[in-house]
Coordinates of C-alpha atoms in Angstrom, one line a residue:
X174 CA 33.8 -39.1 45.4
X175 CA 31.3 -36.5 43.7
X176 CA 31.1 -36.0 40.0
X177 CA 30.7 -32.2 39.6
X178 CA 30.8 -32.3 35.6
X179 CA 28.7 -34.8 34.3
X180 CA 30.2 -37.0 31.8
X181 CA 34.0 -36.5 33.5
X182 CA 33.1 -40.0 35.2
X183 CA 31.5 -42.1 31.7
X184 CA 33.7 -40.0 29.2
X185 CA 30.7 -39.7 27.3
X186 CA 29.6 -36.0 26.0
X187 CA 26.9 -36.0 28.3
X188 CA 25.7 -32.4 27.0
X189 CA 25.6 -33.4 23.3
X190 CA 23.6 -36.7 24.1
X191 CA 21.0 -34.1 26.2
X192 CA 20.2 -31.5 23.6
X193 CA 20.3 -34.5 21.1
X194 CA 17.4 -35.6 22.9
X195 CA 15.8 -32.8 24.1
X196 CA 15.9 -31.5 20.2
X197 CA 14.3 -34.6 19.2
X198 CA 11.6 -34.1 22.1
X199 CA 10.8 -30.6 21.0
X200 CA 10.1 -30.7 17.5
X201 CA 6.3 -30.9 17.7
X202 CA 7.0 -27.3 20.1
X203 CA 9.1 -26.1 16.8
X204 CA 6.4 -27.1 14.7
X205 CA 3.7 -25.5 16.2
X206 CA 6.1 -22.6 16.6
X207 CA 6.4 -22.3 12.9
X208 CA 2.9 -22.7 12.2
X209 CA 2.1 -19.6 14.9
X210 CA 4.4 -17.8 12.8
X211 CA 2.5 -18.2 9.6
X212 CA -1.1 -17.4 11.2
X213 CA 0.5 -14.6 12.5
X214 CA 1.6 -13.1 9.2
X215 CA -2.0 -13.9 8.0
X216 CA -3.5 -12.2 11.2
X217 CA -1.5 -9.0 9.9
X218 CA -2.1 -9.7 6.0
X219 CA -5.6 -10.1 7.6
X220 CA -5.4 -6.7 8.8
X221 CA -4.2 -5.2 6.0
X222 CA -7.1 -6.2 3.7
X223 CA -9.6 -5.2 6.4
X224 CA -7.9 -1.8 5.7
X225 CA -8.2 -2.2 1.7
X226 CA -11.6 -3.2 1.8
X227 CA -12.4 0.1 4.8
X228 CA -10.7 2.3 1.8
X229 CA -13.0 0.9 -0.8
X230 CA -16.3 1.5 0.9
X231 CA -15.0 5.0 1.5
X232 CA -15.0 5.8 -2.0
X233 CA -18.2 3.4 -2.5
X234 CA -19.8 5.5 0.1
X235 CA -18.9 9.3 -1.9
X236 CA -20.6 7.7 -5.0
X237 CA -23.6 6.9 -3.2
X238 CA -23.8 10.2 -1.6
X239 CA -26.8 12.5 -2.7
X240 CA -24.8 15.6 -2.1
X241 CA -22.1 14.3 -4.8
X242 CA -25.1 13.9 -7.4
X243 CA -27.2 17.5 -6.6
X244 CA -23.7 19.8 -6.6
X245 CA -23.4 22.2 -9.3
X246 CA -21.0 24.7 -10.3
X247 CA -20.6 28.4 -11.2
X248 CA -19.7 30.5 -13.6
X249 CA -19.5 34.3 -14.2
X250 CA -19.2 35.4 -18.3
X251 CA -17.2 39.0 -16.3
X252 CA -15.7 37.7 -12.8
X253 CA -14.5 41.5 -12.5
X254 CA -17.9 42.1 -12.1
X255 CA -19.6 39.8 -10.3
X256 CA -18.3 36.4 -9.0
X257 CA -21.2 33.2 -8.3
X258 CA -21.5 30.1 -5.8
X259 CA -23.7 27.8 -5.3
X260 CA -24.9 26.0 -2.2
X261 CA -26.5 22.3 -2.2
X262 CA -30.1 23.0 -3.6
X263 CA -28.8 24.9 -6.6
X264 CA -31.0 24.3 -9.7
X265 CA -28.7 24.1 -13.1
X266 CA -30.2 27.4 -14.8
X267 CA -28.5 30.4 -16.2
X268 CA -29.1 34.0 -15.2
X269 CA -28.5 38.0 -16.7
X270 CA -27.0 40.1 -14.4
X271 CA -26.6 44.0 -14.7
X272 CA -25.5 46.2 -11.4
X273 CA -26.2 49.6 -11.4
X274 CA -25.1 50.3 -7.7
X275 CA -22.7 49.2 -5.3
X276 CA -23.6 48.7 -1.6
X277 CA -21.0 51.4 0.4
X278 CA -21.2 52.3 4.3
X279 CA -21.2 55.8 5.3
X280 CA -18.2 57.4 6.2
X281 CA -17.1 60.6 7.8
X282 CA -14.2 62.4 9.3
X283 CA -13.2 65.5 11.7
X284 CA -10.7 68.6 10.2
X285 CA -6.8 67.9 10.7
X286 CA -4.9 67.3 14.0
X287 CA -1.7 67.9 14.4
X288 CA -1.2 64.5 15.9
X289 CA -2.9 61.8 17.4
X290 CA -1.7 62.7 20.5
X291 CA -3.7 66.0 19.8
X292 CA -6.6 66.2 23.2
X293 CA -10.3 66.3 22.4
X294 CA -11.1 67.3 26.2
X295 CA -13.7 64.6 28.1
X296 CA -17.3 64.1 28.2
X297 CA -19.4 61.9 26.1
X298 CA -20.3 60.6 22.4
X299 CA -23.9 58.9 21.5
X300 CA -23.7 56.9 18.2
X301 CA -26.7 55.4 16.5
X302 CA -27.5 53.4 13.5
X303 CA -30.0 54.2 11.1
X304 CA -30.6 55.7 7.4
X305 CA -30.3 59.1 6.3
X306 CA -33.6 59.8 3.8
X307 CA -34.3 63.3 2.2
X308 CA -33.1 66.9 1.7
X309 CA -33.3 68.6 4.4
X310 CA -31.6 65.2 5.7
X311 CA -34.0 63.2 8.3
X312 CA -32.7 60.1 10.8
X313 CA -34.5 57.2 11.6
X314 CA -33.3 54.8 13.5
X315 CA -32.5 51.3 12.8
X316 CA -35.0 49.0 14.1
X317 CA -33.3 46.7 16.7
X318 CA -30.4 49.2 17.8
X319 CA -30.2 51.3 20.4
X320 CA -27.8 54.1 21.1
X321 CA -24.6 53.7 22.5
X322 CA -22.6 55.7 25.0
X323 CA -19.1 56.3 25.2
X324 CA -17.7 58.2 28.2
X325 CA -13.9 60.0 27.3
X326 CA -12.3 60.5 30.9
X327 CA -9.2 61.4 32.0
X328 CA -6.1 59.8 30.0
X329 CA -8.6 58.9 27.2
X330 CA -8.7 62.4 25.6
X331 CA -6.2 61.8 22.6
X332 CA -7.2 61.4 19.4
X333 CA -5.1 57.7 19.0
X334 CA -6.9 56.7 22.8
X335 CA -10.6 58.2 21.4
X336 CA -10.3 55.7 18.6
X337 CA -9.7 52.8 20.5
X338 CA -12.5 53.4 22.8
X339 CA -14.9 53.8 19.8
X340 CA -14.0 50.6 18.5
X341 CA -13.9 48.7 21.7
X342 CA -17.7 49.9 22.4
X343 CA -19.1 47.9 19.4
X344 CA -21.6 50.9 18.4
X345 CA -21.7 49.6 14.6
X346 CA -18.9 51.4 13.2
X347 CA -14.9 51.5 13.5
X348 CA -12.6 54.5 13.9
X349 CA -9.2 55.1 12.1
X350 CA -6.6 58.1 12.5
X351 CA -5.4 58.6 8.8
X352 CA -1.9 60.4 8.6
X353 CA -1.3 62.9 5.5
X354 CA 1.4 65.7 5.4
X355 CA -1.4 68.0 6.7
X356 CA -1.2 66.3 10.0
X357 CA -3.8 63.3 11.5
X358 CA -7.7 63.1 10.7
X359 CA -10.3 60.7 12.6
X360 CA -12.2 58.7 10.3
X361 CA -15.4 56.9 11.1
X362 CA -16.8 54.1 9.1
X363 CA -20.2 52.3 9.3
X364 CA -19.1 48.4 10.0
X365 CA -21.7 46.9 7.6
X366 CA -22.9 48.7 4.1
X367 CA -26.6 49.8 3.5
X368 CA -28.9 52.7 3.8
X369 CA -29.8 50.9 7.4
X370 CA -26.7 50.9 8.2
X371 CA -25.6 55.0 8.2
X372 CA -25.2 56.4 11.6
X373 CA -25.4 59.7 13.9
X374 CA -22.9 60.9 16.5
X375 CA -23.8 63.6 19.2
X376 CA -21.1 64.9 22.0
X377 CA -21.4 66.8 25.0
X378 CA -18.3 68.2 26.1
X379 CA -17.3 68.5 29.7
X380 CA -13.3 69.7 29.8
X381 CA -12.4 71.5 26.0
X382 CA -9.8 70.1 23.6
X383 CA -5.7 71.4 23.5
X384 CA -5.4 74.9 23.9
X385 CA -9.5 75.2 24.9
X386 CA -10.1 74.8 21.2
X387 CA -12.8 72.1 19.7
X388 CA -13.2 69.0 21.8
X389 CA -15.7 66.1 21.3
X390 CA -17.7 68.0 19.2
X391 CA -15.1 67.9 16.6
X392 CA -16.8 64.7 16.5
X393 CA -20.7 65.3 16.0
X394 CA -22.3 64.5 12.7
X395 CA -26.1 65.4 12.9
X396 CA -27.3 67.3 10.0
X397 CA -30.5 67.4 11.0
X398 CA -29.9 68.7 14.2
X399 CA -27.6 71.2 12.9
X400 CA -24.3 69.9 15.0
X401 CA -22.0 68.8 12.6
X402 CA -18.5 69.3 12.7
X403 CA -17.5 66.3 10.5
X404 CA -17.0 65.9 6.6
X405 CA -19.4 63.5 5.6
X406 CA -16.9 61.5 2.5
X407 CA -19.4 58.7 1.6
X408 CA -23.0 58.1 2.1
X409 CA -24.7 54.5 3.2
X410 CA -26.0 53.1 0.7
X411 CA -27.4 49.8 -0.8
X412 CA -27.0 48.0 -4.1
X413 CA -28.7 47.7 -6.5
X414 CA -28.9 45.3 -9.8
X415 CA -31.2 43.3 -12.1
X416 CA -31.3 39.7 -12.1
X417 CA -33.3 38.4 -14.9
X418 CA -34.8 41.6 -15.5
X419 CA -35.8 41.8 -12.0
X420 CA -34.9 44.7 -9.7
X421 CA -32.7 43.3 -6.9
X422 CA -31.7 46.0 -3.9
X423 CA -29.6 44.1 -0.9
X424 CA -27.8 46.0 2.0
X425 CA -24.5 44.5 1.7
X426 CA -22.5 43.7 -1.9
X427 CA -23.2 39.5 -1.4
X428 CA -26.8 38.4 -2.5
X429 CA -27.3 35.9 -0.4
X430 CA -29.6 32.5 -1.7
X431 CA -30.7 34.9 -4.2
X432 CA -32.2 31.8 -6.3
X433 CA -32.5 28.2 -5.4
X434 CA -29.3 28.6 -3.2
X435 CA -27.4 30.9 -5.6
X436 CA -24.6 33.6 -4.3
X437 CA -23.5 36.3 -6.2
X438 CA -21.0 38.7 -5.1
X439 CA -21.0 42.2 -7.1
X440 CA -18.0 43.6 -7.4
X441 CA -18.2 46.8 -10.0
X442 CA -21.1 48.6 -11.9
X443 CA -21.9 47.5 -15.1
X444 CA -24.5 48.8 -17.6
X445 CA -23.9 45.6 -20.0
X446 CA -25.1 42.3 -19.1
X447 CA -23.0 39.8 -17.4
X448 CA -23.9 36.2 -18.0
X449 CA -24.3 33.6 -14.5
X450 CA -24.4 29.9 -15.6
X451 CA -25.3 27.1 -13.2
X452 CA -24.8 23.6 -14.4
X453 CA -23.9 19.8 -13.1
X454 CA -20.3 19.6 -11.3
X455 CA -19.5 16.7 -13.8
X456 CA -15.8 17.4 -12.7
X457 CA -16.1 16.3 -9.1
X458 CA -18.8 13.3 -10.1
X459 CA -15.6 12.2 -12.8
X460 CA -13.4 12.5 -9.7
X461 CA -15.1 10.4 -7.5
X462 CA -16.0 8.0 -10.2
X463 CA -11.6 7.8 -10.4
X464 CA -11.4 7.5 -6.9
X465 CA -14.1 4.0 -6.7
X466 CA -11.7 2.9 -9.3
X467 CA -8.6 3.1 -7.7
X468 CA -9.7 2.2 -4.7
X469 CA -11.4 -1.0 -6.1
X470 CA -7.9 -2.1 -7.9
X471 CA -5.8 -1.6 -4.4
X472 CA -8.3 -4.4 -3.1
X473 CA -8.2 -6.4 -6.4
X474 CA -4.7 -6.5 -7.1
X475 CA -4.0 -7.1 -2.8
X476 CA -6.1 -9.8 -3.0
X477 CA -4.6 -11.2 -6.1
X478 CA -1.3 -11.0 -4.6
X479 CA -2.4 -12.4 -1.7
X480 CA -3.7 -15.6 -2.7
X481 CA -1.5 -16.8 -5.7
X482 CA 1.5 -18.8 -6.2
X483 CA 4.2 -18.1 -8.3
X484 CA 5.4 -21.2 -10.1
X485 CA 8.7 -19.8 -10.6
X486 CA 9.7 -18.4 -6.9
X487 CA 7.7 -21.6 -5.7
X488 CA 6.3 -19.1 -3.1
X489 CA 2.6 -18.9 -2.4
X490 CA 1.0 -16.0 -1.1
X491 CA -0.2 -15.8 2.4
X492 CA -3.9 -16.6 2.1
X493 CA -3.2 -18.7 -0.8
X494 CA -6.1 -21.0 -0.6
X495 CA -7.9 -19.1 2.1
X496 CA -11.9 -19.9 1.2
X497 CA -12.9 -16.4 3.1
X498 CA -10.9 -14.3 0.9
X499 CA -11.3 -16.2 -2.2
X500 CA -15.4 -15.9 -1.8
X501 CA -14.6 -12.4 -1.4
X502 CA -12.9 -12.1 -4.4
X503 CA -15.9 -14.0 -6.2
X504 CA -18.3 -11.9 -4.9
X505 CA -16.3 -8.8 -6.5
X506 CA -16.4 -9.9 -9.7
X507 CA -19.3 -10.7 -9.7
X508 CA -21.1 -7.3 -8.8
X509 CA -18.3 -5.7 -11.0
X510 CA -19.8 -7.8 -13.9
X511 CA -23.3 -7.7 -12.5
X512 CA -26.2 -5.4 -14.4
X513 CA -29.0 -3.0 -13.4
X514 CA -32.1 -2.4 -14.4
X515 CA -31.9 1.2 -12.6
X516 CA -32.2 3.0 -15.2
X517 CA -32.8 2.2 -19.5
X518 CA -29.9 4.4 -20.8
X519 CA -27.2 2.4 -19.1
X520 CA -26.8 -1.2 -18.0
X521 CA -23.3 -2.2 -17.0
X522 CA -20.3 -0.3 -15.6
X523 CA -18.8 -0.8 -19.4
X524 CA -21.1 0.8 -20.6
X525 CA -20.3 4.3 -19.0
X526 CA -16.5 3.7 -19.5
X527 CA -15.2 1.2 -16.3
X528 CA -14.1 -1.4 -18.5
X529 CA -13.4 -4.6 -16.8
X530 CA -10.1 -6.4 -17.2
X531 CA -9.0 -10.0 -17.6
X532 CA -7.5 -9.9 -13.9
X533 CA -10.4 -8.3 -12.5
X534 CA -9.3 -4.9 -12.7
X535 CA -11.5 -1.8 -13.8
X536 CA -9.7 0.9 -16.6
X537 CA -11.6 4.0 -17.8
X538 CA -12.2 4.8 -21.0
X539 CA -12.2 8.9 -20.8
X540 CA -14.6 8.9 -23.9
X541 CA -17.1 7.2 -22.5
X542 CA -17.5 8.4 -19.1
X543 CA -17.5 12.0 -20.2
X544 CA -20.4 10.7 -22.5
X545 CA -22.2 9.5 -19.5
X546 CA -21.5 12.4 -17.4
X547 CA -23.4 14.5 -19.9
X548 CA -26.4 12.9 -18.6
X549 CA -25.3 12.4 -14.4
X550 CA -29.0 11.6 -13.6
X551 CA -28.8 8.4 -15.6
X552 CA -25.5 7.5 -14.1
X553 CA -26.5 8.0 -11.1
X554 CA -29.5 5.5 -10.9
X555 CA -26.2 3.2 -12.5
X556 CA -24.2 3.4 -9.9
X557 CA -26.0 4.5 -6.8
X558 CA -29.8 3.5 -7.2
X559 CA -30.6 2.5 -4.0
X560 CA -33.4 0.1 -4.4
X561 CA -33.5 -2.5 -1.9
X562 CA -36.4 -4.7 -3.3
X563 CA -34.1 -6.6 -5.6
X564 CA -30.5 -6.4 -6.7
X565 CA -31.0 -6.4 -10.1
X566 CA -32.9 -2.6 -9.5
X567 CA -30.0 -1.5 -7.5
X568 CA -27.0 0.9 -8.1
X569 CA -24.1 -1.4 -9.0
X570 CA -22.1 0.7 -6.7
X571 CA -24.8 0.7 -3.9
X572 CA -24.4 -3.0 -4.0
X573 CA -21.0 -2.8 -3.4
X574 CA -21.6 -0.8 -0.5
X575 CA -23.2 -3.6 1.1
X576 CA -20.6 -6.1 0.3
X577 CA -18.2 -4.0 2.5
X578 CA -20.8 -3.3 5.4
X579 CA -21.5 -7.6 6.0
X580 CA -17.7 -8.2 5.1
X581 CA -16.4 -5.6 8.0
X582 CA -19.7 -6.1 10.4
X583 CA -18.9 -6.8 13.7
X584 CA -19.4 -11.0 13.0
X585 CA -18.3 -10.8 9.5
X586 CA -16.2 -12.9 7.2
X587 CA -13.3 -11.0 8.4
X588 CA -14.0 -10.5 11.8
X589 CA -14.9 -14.1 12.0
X590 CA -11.8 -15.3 10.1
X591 CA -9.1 -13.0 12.3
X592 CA -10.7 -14.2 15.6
X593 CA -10.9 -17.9 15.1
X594 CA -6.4 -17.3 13.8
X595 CA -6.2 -15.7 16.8
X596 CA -7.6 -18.2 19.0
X597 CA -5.5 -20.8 16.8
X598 CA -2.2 -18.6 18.0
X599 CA -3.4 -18.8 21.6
X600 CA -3.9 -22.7 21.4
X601 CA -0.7 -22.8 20.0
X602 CA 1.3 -21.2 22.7
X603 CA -0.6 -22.9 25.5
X604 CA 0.6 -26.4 23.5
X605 CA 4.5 -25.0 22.9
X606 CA 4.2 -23.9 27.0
X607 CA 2.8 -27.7 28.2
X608 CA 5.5 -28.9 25.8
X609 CA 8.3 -26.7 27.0
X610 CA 7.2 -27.9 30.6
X611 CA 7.0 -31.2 29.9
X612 CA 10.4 -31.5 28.6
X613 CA 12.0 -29.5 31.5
X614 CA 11.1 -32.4 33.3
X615 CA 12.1 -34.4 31.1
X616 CA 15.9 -32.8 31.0
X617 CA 16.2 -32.8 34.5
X618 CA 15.2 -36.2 34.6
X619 CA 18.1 -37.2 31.7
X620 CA 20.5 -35.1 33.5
X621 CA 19.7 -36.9 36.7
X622 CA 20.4 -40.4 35.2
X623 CA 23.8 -39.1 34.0
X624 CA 24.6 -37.9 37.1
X625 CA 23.8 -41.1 38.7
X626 CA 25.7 -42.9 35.6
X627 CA 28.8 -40.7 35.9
X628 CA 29.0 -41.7 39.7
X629 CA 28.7 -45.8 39.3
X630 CA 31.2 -45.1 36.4
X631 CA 33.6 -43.6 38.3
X632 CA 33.4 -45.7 41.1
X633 CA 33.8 -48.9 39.0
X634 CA 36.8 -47.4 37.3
X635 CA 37.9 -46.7 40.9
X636 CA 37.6 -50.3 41.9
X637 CA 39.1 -51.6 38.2
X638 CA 42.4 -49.8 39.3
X639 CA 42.3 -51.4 42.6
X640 CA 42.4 -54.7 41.2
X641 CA 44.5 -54.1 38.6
X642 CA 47.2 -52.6 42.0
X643 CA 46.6 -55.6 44.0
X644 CA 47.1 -57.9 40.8
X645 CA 50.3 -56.5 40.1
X646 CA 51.4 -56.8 43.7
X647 CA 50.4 -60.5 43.7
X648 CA 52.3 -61.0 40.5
X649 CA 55.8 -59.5 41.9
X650 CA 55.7 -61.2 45.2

């Protein structure tokens, strides 16, 4: 007779007994199990302090930045007058500034319309660029340009569709229909200011205007050719200012790199001075200075947390003892408390305000970095000096630059460190897998012996009752 439920035969909990054992059996699996679990909360605490350190040497990296050090700043004593920019050469300076002229393009316009849909007829208008110079007025041309040609065919006759084809041909100026009670006018502005910049229109009519009265014409302005139907409202012209005494004439209202990178945009005439100052952008230097701090506490305070234990949870942090990190941690501290020769007006970072804390923390002292922003050129050389003959005659900051590039390089500490826990996790589950094989075995084997067990029991029981039957039937007869 089979046994289809093993133990039914022995009475014994046959299950029980086999995870008993196989529990037993597996522990070294469980234990490597946990242990995987723990290097793989240090693989991603790992990852989180390659991303603290990353930050850092971003911030590191705007300190030691040229740019940073060479930007100045603008300011305008009248910014209704003129406004001021600098670009990255700037030179700290200050500078007079009187304007006498604005820069203006030339601008003209035909007698009212009685709509835009009003017909100027077909044919052609020739637009060029150039100056206006002298009574009787005289054109000359602009050097470079050439004269452009706009053809007005059928269905392109009305004032609204004679604007749009002046400003699709890209002839240097732009054409508006201005709207008043008096009915519609065309006006016709030069694109850019300057004298250069003033421009001529001829037309040559081939089918009239609405009711055979002015057509294209109505667009000619050519004083000196005597064919001009248009109002001229404003002539081309170019400003003009002193700077520094200096007489300064530019075609459009911007003075472009003007001085040593310097921008200044006119805005109105003025007979009185206005006042242009250049100096230091201490602001953004102060910024950035904040920044390296922060971002140098995130790490510090990470790593702190990281590696302690607190006596009174009894928990330890995850790379609590971990000799990578802690080395990094030394070598912090000890650039952050490290001198430099760079430059004789400052030595240390306490010295310019980053005071260093008993838990290796930075705090600024305001006072004293606005003291050593007053001369950035010294701090500078503190903090980003990049001499690479000796430490000592090295930007603190530099150095810690190059603390972050061997720490992240591609066989760095770090890299090092989270590829040989990684390995460790593979080795792991290849062992829990042989493990978890080896005990399938094994439980098939147990089960096996049970199975055999519960049969021979079963079968003995089978032949006790016989026995006992046959007894019984010797004892009544």
């Amino acid at each position: 007779m089979a046994i289809s439920s093993t133990g039914l035969g022995s009475g014994l909990d046959v299950e029980s007994i086999v995870s008993g054992l196989m529990a037993v059996e597996r522990k070294p699996a469980v234990l490597l199990e946990t242990a995987a679990t723990t290097m793989k909360s240090q693989l991603s605490t790992y990852g989180q302090l390659q991303s603290y350190v990353s930050a850092f040497q971003d911030k590191a990296r705007a300190l030691n930045s040229t740019t940073l050090w060479a930007q100045t700043v603008a300011a305008s004593s009248d910014a209704t007058v003129a406004s001021v920019t600098t670009g990255t050469n700037t030179a700290a300076g200050s500078y007079s500034l009187t304007v006498s002229e604005l820069a203006t393009s030339q601008t003209a316009s035909t007698a009212v319309f009685p709509s835009k849909e009003h017909s100027l007829g077909q044919g052609q208008l020739t637009i060029d660029l150039g100056s206006w110079t002298g009574d009787p007025a005289t054109f000359g041309l602009k050097a470079g340009s050439t004269s452009v040609t706009i053809d007005i065919g059928p269905g392109e006759s009305s004032l609204a569709a004679v604007r749009d084809k002046i400003n699709a041909a890209g002839a240097g100026v732009t054409a508006t229909v201005i709207y008043d009670a008096t009915g519609a006018r065309l006006s016709i502005r030069s694109t850019e200011t300057g004298v250069n910049n003033g421009f001529r229109i001829s037309a040559t009519e081939t089918v009239p205007g609405d009711d055979g009265g002015l057509g294209l014409s109505a667009l000619a302005y050519d004083p000196e050719g005597g064919a001009s139907n248009m109002m001229l409202n404003q002539t081309a012209k170019n400003a003009k200012a002193k700077l520094n005494g200096l007489d300064i004439e530019s075609a459009s209202n911007t003075l472009a790199d003007v001085a040593d990178g310097l921008t200044i945009k006119l805005l109105k005439v003025s007979a009185s001075p206005v006042d242009l100052t250049v100096t230091q952008d201490t602001e953004s230097m102060k910024t950035k200075v904040t920044e390296f701090t922060t971002a140098y506490n995130d790490l510090a305070n990470f790593i702190a947390t990281q590696t302690k234990y607190n006596a009174d949870s009894k928990v330890a942090g995850k790379l609590q003892g971990d000799r990578t990190v802690i080395g990094l941690q030394s070598q912090m501290r000890e650039i952050l408390r490290g001198t430099s020769t760079a430059t004789s007006a400052f030595g240390s970072l306490s010295q310019v305000g980053l005071e260093v804390q008993a838990n290796g923390t930075i705090k600024i002292e305001t006072k004293k970095l606005d003291a050593a922003l007053a001369k950035p050129a010294e701090l500078r050389k503190l903090l980003a000096s990049s001499d690479t003959t000796s430490d000592t005659s090295s930007g603190i900051v530099y150095r810690f630059n190059k603390l972050a590039d061997q720490v992240l390089g591609a066989e760095g500490p770090l890299e090092t460190r989270t590829a040989g826990i990684q390995s460790s996790i593979t080795r792991n589950a290849k062992r829990v897998e042989a493990i978890d094989d080896r005990l399938a075995q094994t439980e098939k084997r147990l089960r096996a012996q049970y199975q055999a067990l519960d049969t021979n029991m079963a079968k003995m029981s089978s032949l006790s009752s016989y026995v006992s039957q046959q007894l019984s039937l010797l004892s009544s007869s």
